[in-house]
PDB file of C-alpha atoms in Angstrom:
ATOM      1  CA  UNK A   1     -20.950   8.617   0.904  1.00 56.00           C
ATOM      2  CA  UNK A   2     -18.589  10.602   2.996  1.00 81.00           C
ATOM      3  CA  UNK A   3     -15.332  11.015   1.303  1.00 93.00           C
ATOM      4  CA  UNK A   4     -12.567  11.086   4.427  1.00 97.00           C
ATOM      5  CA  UNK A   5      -9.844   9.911   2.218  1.00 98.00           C
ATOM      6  CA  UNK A   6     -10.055  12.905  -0.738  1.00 98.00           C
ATOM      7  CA  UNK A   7      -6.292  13.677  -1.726  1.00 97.00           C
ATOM      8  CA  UNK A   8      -4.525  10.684  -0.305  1.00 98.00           C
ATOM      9  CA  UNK A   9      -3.285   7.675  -2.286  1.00 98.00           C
ATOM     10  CA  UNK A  10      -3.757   3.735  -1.964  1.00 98.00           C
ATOM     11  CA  UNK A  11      -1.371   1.225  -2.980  1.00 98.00           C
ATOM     12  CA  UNK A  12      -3.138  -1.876  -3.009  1.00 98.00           C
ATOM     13  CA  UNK A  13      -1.038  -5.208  -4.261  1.00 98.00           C
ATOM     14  CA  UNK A  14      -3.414  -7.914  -5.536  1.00 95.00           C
ATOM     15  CA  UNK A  15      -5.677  -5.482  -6.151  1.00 95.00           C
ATOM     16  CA  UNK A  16      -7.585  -6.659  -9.066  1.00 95.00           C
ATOM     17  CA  UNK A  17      -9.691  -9.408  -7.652  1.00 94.00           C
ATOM     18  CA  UNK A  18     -11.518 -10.961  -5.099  1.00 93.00           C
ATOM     19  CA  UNK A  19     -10.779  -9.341  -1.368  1.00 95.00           C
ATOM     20  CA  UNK A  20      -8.399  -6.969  -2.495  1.00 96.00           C
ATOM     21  CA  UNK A  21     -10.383  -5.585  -5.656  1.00 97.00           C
ATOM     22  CA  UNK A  22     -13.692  -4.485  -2.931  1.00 97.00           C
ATOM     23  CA  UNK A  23     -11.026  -3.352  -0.867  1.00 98.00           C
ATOM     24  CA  UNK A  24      -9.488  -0.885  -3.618  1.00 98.00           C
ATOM     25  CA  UNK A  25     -13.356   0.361  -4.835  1.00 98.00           C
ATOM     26  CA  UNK A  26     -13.923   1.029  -1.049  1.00 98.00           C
ATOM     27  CA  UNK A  27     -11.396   3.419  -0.898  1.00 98.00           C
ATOM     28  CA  UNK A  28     -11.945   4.774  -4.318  1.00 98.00           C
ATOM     29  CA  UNK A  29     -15.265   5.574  -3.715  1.00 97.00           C
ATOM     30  CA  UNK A  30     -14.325   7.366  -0.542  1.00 98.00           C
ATOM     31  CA  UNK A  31     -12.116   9.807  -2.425  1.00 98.00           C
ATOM     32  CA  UNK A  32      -8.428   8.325  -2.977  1.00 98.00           C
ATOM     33  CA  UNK A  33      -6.574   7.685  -5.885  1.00 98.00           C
ATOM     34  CA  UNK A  34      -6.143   4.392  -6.050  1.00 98.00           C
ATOM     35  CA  UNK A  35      -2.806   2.235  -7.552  1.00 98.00           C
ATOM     36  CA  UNK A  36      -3.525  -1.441  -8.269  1.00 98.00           C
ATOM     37  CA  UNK A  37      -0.726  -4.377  -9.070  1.00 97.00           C
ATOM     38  CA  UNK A  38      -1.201  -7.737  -9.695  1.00 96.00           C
ATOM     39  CA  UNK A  39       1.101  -9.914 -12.014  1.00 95.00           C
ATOM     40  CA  UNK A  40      -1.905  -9.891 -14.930  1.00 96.00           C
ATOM     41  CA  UNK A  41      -1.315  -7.036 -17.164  1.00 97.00           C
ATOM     42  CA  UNK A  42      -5.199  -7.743 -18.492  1.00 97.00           C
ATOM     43  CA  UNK A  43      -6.488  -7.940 -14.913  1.00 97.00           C
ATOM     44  CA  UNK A  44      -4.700  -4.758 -13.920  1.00 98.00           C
ATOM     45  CA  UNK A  45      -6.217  -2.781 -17.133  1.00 98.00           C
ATOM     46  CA  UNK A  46      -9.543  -4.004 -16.305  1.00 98.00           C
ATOM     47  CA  UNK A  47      -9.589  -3.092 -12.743  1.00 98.00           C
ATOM     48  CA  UNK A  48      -8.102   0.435 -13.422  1.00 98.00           C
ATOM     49  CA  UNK A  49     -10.889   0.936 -16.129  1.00 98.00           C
ATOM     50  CA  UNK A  50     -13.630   0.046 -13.308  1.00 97.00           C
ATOM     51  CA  UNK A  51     -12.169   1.794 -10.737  1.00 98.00           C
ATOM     52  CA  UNK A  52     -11.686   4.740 -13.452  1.00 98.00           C
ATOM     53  CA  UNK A  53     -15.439   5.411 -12.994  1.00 96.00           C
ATOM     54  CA  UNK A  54     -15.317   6.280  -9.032  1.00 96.00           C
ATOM     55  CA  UNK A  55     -11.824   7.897  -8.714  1.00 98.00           C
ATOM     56  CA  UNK A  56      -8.370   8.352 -10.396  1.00 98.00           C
ATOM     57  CA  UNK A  57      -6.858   5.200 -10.446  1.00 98.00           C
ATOM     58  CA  UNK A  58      -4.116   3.447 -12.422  1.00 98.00           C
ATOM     59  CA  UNK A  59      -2.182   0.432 -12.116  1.00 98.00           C
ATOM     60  CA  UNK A  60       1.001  -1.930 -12.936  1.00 98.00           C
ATOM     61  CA  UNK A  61       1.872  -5.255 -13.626  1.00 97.00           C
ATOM     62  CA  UNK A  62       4.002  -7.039 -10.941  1.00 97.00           C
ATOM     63  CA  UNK A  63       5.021 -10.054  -9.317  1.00 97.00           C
ATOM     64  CA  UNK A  64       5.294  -9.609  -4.922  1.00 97.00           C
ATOM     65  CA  UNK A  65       8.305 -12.266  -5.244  1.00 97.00           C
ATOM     66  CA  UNK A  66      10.475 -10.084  -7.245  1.00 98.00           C
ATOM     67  CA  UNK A  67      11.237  -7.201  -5.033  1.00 98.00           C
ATOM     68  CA  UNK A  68      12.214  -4.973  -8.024  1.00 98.00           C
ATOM     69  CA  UNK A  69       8.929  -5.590 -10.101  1.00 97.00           C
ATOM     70  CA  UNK A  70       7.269  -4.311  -7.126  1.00 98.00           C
ATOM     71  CA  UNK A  71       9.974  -1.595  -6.196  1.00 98.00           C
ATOM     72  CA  UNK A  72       8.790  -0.091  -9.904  1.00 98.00           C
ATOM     73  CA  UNK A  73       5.565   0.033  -9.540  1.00 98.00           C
ATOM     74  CA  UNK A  74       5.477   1.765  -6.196  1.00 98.00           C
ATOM     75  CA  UNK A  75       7.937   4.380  -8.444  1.00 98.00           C
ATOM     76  CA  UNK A  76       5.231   4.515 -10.976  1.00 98.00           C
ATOM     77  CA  UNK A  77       2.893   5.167  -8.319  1.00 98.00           C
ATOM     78  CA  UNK A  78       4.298   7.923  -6.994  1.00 98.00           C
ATOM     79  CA  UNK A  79       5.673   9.539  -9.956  1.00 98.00           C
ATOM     80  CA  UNK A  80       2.295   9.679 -11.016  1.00 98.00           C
ATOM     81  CA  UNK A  81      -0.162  10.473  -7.321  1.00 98.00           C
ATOM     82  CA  UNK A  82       2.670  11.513  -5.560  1.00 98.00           C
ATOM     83  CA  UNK A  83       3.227   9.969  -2.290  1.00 98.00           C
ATOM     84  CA  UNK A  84       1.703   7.088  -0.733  1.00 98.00           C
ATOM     85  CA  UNK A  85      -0.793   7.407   1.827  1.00 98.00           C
ATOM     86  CA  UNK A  86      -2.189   3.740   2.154  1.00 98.00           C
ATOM     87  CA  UNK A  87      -0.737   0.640   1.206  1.00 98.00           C
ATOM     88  CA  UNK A  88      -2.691  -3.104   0.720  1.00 98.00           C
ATOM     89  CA  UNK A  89      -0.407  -5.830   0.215  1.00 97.00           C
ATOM     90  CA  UNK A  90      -2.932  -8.927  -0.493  1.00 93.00           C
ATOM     91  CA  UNK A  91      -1.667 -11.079  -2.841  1.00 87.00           C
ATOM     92  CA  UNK A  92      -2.070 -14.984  -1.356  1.00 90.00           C
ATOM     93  CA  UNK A  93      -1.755 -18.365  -2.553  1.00 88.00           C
ATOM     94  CA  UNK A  94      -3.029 -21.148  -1.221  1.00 88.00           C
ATOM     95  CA  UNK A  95      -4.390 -24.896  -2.011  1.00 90.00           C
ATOM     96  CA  UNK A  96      -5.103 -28.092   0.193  1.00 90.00           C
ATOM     97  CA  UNK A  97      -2.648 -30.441   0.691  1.00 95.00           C
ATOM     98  CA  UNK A  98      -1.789 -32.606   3.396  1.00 95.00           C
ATOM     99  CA  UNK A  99       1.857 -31.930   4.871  1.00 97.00           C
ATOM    100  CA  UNK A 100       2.972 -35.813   4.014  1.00 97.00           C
ATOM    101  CA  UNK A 101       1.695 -34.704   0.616  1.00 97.00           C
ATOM    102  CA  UNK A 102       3.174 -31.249   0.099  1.00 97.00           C
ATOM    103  CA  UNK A 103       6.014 -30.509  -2.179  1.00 97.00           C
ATOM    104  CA  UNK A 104       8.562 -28.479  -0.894  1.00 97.00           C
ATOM    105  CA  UNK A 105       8.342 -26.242  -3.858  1.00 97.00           C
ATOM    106  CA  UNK A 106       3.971 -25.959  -3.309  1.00 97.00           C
ATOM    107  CA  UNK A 107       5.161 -24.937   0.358  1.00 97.00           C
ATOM    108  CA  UNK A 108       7.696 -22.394  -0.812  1.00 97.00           C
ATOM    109  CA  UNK A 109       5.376 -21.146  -3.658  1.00 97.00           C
ATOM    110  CA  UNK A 110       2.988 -19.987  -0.834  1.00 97.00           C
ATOM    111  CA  UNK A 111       5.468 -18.410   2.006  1.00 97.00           C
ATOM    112  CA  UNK A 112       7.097 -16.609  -0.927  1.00 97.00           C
ATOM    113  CA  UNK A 113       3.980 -15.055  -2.429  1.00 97.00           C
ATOM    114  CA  UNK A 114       2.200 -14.880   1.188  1.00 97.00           C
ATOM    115  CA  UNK A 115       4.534 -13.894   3.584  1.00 97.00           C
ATOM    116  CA  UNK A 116       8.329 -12.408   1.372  1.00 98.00           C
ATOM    117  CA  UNK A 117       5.689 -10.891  -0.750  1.00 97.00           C
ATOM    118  CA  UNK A 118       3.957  -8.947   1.492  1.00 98.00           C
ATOM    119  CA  UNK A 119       7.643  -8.208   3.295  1.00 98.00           C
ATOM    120  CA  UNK A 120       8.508  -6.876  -0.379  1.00 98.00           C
ATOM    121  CA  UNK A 121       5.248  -4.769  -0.844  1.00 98.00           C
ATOM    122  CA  UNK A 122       6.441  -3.628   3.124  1.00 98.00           C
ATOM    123  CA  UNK A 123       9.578  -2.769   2.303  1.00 98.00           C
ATOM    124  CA  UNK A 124       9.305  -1.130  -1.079  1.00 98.00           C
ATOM    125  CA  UNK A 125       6.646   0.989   0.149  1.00 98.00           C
ATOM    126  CA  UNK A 126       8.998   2.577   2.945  1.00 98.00           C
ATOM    127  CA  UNK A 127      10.824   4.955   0.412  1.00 97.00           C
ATOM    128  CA  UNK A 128       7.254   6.528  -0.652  1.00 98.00           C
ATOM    129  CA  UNK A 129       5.052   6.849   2.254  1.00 98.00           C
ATOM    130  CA  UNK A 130       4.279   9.750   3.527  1.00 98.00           C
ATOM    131  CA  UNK A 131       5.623  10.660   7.176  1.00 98.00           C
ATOM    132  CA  UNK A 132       3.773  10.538   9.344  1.00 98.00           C
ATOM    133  CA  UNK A 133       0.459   9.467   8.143  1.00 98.00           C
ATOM    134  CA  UNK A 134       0.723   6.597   6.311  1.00 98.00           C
ATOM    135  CA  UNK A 135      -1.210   3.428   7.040  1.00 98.00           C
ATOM    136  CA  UNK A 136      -0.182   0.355   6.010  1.00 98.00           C
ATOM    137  CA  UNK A 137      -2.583  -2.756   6.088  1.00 98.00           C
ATOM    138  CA  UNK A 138      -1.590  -6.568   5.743  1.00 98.00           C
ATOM    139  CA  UNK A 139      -3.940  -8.949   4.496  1.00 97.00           C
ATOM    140  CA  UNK A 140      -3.892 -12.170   6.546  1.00 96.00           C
ATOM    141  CA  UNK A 141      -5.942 -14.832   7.647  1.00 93.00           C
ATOM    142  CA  UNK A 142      -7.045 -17.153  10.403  1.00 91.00           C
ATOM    143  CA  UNK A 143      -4.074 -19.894   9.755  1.00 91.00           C
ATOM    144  CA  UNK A 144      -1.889 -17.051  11.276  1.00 93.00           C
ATOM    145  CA  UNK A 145      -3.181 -18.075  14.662  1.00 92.00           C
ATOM    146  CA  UNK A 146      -5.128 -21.520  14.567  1.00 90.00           C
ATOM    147  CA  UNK A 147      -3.523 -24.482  13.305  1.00 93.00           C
ATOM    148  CA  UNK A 148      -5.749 -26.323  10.566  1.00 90.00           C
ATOM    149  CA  UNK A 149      -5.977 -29.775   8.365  1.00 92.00           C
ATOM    150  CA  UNK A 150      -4.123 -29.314   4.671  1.00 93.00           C
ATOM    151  CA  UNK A 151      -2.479 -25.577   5.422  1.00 92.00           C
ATOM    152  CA  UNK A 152       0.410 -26.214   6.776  1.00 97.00           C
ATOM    153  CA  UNK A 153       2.224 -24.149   4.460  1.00 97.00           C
ATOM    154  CA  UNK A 154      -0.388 -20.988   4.382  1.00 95.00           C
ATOM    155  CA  UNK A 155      -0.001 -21.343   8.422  1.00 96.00           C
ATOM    156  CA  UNK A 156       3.310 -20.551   8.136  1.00 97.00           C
ATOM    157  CA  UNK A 157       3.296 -17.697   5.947  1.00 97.00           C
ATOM    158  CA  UNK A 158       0.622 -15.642   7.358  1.00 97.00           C
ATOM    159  CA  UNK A 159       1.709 -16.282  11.145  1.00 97.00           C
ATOM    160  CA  UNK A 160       4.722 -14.902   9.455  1.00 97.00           C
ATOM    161  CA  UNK A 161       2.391 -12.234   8.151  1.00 97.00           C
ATOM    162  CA  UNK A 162       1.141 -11.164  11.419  1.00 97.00           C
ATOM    163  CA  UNK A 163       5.179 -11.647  13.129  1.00 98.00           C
ATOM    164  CA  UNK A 164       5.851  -9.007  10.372  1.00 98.00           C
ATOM    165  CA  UNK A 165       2.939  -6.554  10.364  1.00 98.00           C
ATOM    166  CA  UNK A 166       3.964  -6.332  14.325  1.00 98.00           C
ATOM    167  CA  UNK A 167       7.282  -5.501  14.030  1.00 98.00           C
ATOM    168  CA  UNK A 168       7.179  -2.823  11.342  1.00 98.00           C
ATOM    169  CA  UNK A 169       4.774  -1.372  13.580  1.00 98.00           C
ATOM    170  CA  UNK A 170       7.417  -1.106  16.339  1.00 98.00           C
ATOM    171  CA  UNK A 171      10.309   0.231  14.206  1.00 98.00           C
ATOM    172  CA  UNK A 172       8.049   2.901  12.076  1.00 98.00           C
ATOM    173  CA  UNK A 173       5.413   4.007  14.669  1.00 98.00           C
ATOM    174  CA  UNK A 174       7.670   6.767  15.434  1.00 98.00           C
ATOM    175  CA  UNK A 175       7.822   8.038  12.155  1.00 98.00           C
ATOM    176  CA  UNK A 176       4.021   8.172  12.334  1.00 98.00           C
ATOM    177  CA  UNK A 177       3.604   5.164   9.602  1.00 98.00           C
ATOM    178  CA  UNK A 178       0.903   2.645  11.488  1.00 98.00           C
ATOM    179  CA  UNK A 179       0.753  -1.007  10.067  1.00 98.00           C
ATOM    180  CA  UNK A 180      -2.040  -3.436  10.507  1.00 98.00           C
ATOM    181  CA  UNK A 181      -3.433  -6.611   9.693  1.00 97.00           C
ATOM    182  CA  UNK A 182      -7.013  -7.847   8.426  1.00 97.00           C
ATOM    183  CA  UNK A 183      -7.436 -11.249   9.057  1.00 95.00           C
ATOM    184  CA  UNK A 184     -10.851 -12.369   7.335  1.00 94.00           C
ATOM    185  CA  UNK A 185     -12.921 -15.285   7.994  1.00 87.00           C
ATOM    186  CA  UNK A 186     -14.869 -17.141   5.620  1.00 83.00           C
ATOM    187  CA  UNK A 187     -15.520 -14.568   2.879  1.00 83.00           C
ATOM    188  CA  UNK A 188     -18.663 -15.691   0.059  1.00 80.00           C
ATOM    189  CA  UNK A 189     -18.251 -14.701  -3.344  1.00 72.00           C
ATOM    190  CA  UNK A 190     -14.008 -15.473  -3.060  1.00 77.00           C
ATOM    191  CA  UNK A 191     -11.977 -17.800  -4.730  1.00 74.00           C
ATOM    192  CA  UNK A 192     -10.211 -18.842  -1.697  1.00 72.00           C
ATOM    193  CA  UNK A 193     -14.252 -19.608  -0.032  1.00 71.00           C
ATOM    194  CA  UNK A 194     -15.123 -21.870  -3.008  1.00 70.00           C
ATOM    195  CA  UNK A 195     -11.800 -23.799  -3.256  1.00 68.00           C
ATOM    196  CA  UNK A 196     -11.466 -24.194   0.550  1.00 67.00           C
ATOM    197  CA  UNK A 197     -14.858 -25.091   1.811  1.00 68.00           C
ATOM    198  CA  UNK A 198     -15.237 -28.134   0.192  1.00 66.00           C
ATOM    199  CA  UNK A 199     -18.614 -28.027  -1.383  1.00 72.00           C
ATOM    200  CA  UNK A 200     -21.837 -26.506  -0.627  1.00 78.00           C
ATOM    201  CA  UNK A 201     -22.862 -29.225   2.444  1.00 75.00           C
ATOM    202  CA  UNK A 202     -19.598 -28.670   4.210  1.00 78.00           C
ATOM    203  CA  UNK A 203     -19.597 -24.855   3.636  1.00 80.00           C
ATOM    204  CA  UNK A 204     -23.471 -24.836   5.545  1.00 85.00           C
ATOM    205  CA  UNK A 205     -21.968 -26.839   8.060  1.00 79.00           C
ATOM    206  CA  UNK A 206     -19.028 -24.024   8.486  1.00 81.00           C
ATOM    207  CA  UNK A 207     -21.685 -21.575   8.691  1.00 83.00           C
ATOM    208  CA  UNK A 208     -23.666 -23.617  11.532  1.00 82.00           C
ATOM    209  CA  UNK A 209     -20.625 -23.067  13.635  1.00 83.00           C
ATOM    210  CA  UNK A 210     -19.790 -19.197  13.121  1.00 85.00           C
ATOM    211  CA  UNK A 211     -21.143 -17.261  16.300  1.00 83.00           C
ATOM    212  CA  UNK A 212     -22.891 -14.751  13.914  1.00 85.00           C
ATOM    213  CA  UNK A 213     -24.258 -17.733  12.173  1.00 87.00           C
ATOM    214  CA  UNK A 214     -23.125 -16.190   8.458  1.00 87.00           C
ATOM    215  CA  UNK A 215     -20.205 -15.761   6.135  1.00 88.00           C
ATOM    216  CA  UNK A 216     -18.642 -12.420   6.032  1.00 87.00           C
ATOM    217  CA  UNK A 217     -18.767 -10.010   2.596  1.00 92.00           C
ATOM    218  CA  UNK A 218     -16.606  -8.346   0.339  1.00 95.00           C
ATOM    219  CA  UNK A 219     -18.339  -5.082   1.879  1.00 95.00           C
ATOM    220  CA  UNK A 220     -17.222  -6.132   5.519  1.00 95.00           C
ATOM    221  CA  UNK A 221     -13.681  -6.634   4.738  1.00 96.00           C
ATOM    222  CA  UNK A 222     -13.626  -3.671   2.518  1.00 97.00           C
ATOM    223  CA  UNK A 223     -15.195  -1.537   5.646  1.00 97.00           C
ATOM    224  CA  UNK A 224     -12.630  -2.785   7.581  1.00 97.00           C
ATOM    225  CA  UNK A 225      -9.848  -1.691   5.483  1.00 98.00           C
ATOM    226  CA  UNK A 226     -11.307   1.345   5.197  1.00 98.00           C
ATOM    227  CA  UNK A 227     -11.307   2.267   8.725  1.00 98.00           C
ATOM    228  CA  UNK A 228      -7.846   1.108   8.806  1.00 98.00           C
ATOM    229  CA  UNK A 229      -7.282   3.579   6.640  1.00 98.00           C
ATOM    230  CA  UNK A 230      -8.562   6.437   7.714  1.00 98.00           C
ATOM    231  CA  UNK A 231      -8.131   8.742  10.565  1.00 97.00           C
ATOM    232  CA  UNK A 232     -10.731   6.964  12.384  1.00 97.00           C
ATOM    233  CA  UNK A 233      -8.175   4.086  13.866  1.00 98.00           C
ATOM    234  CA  UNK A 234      -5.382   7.012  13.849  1.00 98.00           C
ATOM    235  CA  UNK A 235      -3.830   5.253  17.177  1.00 98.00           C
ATOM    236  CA  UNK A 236      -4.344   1.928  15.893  1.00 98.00           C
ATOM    237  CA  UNK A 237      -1.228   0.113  14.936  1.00 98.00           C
ATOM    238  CA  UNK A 238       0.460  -3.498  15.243  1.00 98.00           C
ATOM    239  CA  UNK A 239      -2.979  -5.109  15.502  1.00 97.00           C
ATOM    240  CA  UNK A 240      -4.607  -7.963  13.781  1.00 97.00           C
ATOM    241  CA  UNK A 241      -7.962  -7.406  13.394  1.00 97.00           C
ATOM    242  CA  UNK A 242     -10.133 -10.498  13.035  1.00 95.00           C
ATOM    243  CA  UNK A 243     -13.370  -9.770  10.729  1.00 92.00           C
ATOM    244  CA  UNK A 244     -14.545 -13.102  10.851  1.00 89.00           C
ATOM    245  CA  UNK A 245     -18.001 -13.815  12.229  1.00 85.00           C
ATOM    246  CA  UNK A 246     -16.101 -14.481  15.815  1.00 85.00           C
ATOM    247  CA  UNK A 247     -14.106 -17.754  13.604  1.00 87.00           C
ATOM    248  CA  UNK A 248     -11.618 -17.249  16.279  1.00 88.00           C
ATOM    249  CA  UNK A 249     -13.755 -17.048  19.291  1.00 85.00           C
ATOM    250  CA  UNK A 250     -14.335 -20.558  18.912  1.00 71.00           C
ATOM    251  CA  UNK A 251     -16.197 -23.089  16.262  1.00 55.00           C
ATOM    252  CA  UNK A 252     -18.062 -25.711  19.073  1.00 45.00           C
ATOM    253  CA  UNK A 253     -21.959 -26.614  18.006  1.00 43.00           C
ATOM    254  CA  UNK A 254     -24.144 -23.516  18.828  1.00 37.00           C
ATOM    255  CA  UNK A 255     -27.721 -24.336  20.593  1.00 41.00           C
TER     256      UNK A 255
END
């Protein structure tokens, strides 16, 4: 494997599981250091020992609601890699409910660990990029843009996602920091695919209707992020890019 990001550093928040974990070996394994959070302390040491065995890697315990939990471990970070080259921020939440049903503290749980969260990751991060050449990548999802039964509240928060990936873009592209979303489709082997789908018969049906006719991969959101990453998308900035099977293109009966 071609290592293109030797010498630079990741940040990746929720990085100990799921979407976020693949994301953080992808970049490991091409050469970065890599810096995982989550608010686990367990999870965290148990990702960092995996990840040990690719690259150097380390981690922190934090919660993306408190903005100084996550303002120390981006100082732990760099006190100990130096300064940041990449940052994740992919901690969700989400559940079905519908909106007659919601609780208005379920709907704030989710916009404050989707959508503040990821402004806190944002905006903690500033103060150790590097300039220019940092990349900063936003982990969203299809509610940002589609409007769907039961997610009301994770609608919300990640078209709040996508409002704020855009205009950090615009007020740091010109001191060479480039932000980014990933918005992934229906992703197997995720805890947010076997909660949402709502059992194996309606997750076949789901597939029936995806243009490629299959769910996407930890390995094809991980790619994704890596390009993202890398120098490869070095003009690439206030984007959301869908990896989703074409979900978005549209989900009418295929011949």
């Amino acid at each position: 494997m071609t290592r293109i990001l030797t010498g630079r550093t990741a940040f990746i928040a929720g990085g100990t599981s799921g979407i976020n974990l693949g994301i953080a070996k992808r970049l490991g394994e091409a050469g970065a250091n890599v810096f995982v959070v989550s608010r686990n302390a367990d999870k965290v040491a148990s990702a960092v020992a995996g990840l040990s065995e690719m690259c150097a890697a380390a981690g922190a315990s934090a919660d993306v609601r408190d903005f100084e939990s996550v303002s120390s471990a981006f100082q732990t970070a760099h006190d100990r890699f130096g300064l940041i080259d990449i940052v994740v921020s992919g901690a969700a939440g989400n559940f079905l409910s519908p909106a007659a049903e919601l609780s208005p503290n379920g709907f704030r749980t989710v916009v404050e660990i989707d959508l503040i969260g990821s402004f806190h990751v944002m905006r903690a991060a500033y103060e150790h990029l590097r300039k220019p050449g940092a990349s900063l990548i936003n982990v969203s999802a299809p509610q940002g843009a589609r409007a769907v039964h039961g997610q009301v509240h994770a609608c919300a928060a990640k078209a709040g996602v996508d409002m704020l990936t855009k205009c950090l873009a615009l007020e740091w592209g010109r001191e060479g920091i480039r932000v980014n979303s990933i918005s992934p489709g229906w992703i197997s082997g995720t805890e947010g695919f076997d909660r949402l789908t709502g059992g194996a018969d309606a997750a076949e049906a789901l597939r029936r209707k995806l243009p490629m006719q299959r769910f996407g991969s930890l390995q094809d959101i991980a790619d994704t992020a890596l390009y993202l990453a890398s120098d490869q998308s070095a003009y690439v900035t206030g984007t959301v890019l869908n990896c989703d099977g074409g979900l978005m293109v549209g989900s009418g009966t295929l011949p």
